[in-house]
Short mmCIF file of C-alpha atoms in Angstrom, two decimals:
data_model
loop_
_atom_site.label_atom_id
_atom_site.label_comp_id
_atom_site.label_asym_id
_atom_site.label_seq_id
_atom_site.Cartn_x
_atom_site.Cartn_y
_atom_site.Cartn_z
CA UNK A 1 -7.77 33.98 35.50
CA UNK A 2 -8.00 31.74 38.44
CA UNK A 3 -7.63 28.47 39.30
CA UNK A 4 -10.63 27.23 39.32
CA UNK A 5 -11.29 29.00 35.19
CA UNK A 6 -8.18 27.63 34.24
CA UNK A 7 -9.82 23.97 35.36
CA UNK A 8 -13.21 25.37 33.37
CA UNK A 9 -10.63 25.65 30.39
CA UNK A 10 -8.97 22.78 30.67
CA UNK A 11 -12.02 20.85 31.15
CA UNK A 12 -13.74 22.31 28.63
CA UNK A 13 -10.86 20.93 25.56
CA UNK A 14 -10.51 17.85 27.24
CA UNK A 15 -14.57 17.39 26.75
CA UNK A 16 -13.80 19.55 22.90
CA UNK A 17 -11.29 16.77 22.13
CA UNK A 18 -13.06 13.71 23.33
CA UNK A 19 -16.35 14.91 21.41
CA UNK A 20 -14.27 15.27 18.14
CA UNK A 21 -12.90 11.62 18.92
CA UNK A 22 -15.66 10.33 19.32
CA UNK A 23 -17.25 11.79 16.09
CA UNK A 24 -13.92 11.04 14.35
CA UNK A 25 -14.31 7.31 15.35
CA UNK A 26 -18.28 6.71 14.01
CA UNK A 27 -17.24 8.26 11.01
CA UNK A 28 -14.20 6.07 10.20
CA UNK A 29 -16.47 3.43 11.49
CA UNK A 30 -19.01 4.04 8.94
CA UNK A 31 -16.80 3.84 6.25
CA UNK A 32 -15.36 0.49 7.33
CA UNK A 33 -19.14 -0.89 7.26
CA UNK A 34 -19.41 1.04 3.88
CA UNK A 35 -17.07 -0.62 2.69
CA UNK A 36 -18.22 -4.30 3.33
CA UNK A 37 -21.70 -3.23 2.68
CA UNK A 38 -20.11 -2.15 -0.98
CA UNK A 39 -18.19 -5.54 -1.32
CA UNK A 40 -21.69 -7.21 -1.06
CA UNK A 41 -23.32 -5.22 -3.46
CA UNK A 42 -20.90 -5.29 -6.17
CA UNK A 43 -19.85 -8.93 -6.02
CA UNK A 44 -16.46 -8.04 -6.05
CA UNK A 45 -13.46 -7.23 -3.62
CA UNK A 46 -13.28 -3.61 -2.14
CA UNK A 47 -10.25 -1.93 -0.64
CA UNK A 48 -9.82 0.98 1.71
CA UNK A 49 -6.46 3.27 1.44
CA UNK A 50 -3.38 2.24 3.91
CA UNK A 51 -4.63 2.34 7.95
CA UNK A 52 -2.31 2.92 10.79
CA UNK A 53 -2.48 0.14 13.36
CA UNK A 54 -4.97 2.20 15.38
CA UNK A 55 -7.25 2.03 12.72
CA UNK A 56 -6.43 -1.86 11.86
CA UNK A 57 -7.90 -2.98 15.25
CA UNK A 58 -10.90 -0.48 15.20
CA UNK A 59 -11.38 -1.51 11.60
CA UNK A 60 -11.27 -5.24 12.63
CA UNK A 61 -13.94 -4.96 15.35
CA UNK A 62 -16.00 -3.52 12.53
CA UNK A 63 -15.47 -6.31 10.57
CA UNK A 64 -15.88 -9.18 12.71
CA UNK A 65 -19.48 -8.17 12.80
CA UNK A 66 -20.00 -8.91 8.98
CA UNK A 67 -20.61 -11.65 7.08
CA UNK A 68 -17.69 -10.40 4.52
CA UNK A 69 -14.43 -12.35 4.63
CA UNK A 70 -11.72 -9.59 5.39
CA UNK A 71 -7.74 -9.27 5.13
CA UNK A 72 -4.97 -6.57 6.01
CA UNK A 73 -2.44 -6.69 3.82
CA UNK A 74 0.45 -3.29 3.38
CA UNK A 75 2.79 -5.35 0.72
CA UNK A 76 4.77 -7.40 3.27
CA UNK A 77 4.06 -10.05 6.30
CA UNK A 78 5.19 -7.70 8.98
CA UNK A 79 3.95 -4.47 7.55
CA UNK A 80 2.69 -1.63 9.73
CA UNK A 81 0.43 0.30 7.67
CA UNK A 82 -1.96 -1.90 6.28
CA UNK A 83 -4.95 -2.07 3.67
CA UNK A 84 -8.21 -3.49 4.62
CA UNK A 85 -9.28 -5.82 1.88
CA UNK A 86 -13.21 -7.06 2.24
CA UNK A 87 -13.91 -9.94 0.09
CA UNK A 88 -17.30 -12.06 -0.92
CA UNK A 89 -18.28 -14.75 1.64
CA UNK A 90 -17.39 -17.28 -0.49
CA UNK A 91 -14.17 -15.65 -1.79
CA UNK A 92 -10.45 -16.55 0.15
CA UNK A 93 -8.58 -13.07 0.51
CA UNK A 94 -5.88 -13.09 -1.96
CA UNK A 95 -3.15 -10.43 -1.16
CA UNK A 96 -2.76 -10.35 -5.11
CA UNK A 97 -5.75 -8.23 -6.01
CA UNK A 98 -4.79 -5.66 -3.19
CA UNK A 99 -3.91 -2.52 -5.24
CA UNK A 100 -0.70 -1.74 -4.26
CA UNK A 101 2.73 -1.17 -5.75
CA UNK A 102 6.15 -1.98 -3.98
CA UNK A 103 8.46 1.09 -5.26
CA UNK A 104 12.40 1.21 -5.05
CA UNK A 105 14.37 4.37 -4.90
CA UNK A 106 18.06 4.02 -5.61
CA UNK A 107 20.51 6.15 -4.69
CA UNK A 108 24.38 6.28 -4.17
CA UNK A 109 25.39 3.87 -1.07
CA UNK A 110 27.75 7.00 -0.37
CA UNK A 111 24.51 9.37 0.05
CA UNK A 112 21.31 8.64 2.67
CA UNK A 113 17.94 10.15 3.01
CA UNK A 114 15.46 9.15 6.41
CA UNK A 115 11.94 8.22 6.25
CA UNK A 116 10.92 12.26 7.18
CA UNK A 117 12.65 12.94 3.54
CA UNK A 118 10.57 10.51 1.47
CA UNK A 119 7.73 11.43 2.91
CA UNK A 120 7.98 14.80 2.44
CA UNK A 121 9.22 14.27 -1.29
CA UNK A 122 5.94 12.25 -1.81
CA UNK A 123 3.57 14.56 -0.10
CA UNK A 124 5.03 17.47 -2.07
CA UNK A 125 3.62 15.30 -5.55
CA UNK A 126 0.46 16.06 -3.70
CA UNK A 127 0.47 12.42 -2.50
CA UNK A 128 -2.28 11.75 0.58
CA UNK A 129 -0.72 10.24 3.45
CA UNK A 130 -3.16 7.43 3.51
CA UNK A 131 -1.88 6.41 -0.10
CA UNK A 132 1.63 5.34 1.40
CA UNK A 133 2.82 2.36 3.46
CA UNK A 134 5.63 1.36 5.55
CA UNK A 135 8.70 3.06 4.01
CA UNK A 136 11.86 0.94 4.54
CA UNK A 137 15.51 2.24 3.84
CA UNK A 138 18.76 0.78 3.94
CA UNK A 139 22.45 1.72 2.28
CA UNK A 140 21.64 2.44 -1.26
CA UNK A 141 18.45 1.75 -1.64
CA UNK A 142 14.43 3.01 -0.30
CA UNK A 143 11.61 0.36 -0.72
CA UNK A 144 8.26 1.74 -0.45
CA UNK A 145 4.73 1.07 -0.83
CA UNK A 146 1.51 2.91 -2.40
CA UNK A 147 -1.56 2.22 -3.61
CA UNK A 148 -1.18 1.73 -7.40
CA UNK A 149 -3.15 4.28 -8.71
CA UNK A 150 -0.11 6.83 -8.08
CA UNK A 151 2.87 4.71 -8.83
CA UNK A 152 2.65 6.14 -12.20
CA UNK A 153 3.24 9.29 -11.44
CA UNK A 154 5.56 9.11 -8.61
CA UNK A 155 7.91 7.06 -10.96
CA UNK A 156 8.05 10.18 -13.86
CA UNK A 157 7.75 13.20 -11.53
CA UNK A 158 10.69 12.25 -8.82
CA UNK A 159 14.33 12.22 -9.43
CA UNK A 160 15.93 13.60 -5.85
CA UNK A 161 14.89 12.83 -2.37
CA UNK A 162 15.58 15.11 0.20
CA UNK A 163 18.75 16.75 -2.26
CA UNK A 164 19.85 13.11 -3.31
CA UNK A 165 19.69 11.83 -6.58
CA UNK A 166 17.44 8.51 -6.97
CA UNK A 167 16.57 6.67 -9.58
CA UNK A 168 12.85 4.85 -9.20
CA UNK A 169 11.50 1.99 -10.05
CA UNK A 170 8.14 -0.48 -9.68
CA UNK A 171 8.86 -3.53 -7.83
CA UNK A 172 11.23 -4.73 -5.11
CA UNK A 173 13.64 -7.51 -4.55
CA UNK A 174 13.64 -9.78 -1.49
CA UNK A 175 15.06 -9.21 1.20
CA UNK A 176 13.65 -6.13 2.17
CA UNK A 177 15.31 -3.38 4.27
CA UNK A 178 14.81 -4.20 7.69
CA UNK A 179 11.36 -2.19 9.54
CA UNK A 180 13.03 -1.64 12.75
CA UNK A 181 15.91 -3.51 15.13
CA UNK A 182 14.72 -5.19 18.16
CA UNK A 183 16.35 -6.21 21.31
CA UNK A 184 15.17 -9.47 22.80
CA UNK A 185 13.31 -9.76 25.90
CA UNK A 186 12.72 -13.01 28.34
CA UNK A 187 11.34 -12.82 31.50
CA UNK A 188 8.68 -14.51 33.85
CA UNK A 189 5.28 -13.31 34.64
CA UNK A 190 2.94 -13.97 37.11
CA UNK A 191 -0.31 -13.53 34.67
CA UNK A 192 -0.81 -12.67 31.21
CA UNK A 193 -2.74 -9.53 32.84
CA UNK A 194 -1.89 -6.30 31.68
CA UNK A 195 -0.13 -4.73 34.35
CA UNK A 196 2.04 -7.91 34.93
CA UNK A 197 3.07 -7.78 31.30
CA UNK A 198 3.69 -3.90 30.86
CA UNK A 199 5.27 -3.84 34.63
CA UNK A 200 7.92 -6.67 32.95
CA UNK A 201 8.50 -4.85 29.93
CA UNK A 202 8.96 -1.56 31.75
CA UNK A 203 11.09 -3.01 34.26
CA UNK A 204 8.66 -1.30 37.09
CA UNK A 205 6.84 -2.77 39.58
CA UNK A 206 3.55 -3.53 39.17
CA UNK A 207 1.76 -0.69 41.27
CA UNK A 208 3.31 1.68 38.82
CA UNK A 209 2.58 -0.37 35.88
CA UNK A 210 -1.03 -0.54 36.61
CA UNK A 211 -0.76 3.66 37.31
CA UNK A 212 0.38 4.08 34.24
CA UNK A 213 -2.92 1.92 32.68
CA UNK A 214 -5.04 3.89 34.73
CA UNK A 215 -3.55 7.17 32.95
CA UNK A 216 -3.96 5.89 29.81
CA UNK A 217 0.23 5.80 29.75
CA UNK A 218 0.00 1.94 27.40
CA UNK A 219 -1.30 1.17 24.50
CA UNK A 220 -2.21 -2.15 23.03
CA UNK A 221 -1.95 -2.55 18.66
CA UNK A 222 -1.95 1.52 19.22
CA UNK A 223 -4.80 1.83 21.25
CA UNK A 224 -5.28 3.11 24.77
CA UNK A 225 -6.25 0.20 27.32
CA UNK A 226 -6.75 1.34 30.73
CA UNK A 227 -7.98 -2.08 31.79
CA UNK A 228 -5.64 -3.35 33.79
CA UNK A 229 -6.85 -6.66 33.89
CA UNK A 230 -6.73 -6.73 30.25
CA UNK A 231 -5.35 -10.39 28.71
CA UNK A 232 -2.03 -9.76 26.83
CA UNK A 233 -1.74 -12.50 23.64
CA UNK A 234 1.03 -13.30 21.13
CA UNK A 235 1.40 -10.74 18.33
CA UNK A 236 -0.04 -7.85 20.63
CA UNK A 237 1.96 -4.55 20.21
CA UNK A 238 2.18 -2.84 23.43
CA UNK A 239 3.26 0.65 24.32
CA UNK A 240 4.35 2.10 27.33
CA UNK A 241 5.04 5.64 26.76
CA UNK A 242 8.48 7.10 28.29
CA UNK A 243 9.73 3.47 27.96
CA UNK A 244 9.27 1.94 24.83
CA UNK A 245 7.45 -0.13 22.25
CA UNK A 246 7.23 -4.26 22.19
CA UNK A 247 5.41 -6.86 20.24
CA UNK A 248 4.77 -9.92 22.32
CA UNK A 249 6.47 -13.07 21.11
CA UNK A 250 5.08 -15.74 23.49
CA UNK A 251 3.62 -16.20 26.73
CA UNK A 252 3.14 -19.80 27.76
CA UNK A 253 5.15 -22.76 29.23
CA UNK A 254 4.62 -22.37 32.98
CA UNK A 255 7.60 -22.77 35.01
CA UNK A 256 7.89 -24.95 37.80
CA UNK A 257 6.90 -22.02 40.33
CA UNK A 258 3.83 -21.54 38.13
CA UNK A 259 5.25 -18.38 36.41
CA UNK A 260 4.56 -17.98 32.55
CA UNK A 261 7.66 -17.49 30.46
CA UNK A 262 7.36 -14.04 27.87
CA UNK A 263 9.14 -13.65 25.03
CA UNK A 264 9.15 -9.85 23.51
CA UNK A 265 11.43 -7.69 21.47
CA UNK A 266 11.47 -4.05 22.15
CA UNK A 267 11.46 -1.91 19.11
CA UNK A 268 15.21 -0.16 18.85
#
């Protein structure tokens, strides 16, 4: 085949995998409006399954265009995967009706097992992936979350993880196993633009930072952004493949040569 078919192919799954996207996206986004439309109807609270981050933000622009109050809520302030929880107008979102269950595995501080292993134990109960949060494992002990309706059955039918013995058990005690590590990061920017930010969190200049935008290299709350002009805010999760993740701490209090101070951690 030459060149130019190979292009022909090429161009053709890029146009095959944008199409199924795109279809991919107004279906979730139907069932996000399906969802508040259903809260409204019933008079009561409705709750979708755990959504990745991706989903959070594309979930969130659905809801900010409904009259529902909304919530995300995965079990923990800092959780990753999170449940959307669409509530009555004149109802606050209370993170107690979500229906999830916080689940601890023990298991011999001599022994570990990784996040792949307890993930593949609960998929093998014939658990969906969408039915399981964060997982979060430290010396001894595996706290995880999942939406209620299995915790039943998780606690009878599993006694090893990945070849270790655990013991299971509904609930959790505080604190949890830490997420992730970070390593701090404080540095001056010239705007809260896009490229300025990723090009200081990269340590790159900002040319190549705004290159990497263009090719759809960073990703904002796990979304491409290929606006480089794009306004970076506190809480924002940013991307930038080949280098890292970071979630944005702060980024005000101008220094005297008009250069805003940011304040990051980089996921370790």
């Amino acid at each position: 085949m030459g060149v130019g078919g190979m292009n022909s192919a090429g161009e053709r799954e890029r146009q095959d995998k944008h199409k199924k996207s795109t279809a991919d996206s107004k279906y979730f986004t139907a069932m996000i409006e399906d969802a508040a439309e259903l809260c409204m109807r019933r008079g009561r609270p409705v709750f979708t399954d755990f959504l990745t981050e991706a989903e959070q933000t594309e979930a969130e622009a659905v809801m900010k265009r409904s009259d529902a109050h909304y919530l995300f809520w995965g079990g923990y302030d800092s959780a990753e995967r999170r449940m959307l929880g669409v509530f009555l107008p004149y109802d606050a979102p209370d993170t107690e009706l979500f229906p999830l269950d916080p689940v601890t595995a023990s298991f011999r501080s001599s022994e570990s097992v990784d996040h792949r292993s307890v993930l593949g134990t609960l998929m093998a109960q014939g658990i969906e992936r969408s039915c399981v949060g964060d997982i979060l494992i430290e010396s001894g002990r595996c706290v995880f979350f999942c939406r209620n309706t299995v915790t039943a059955a998780l606690l009878n039918d599993i006694a090893k993880i990945g070849g270790v013995g655990v013991k299971l058990s509904r609930g959790c005690t505080a604190p949890l196993p830490a997420a992730h590590g970070f390593r701090p990061i404080n540095t001056t920017v010239a705007s809260a633009r896009l490229d300025c930010v990723a090009a200081a969190l990269a340590g790159t200049g900002r040319a190549n930072a705004a290159q990497l935008i263009e090719a759809g290299e960073v990703l904002i709350n796990s979304v491409i952004c290929k606006k480089v002009s794009h306004t970076v805010h506190p809480g924002d999760k940013i991307t930038v493949r080949g280098t890292g993740k970071f979630i944005i701490d702060e980024i005000e209090n101008v220094t005297r040569k008009g250069r805003l101070i940011l304040s990051a951690r980089k996921y370790v």
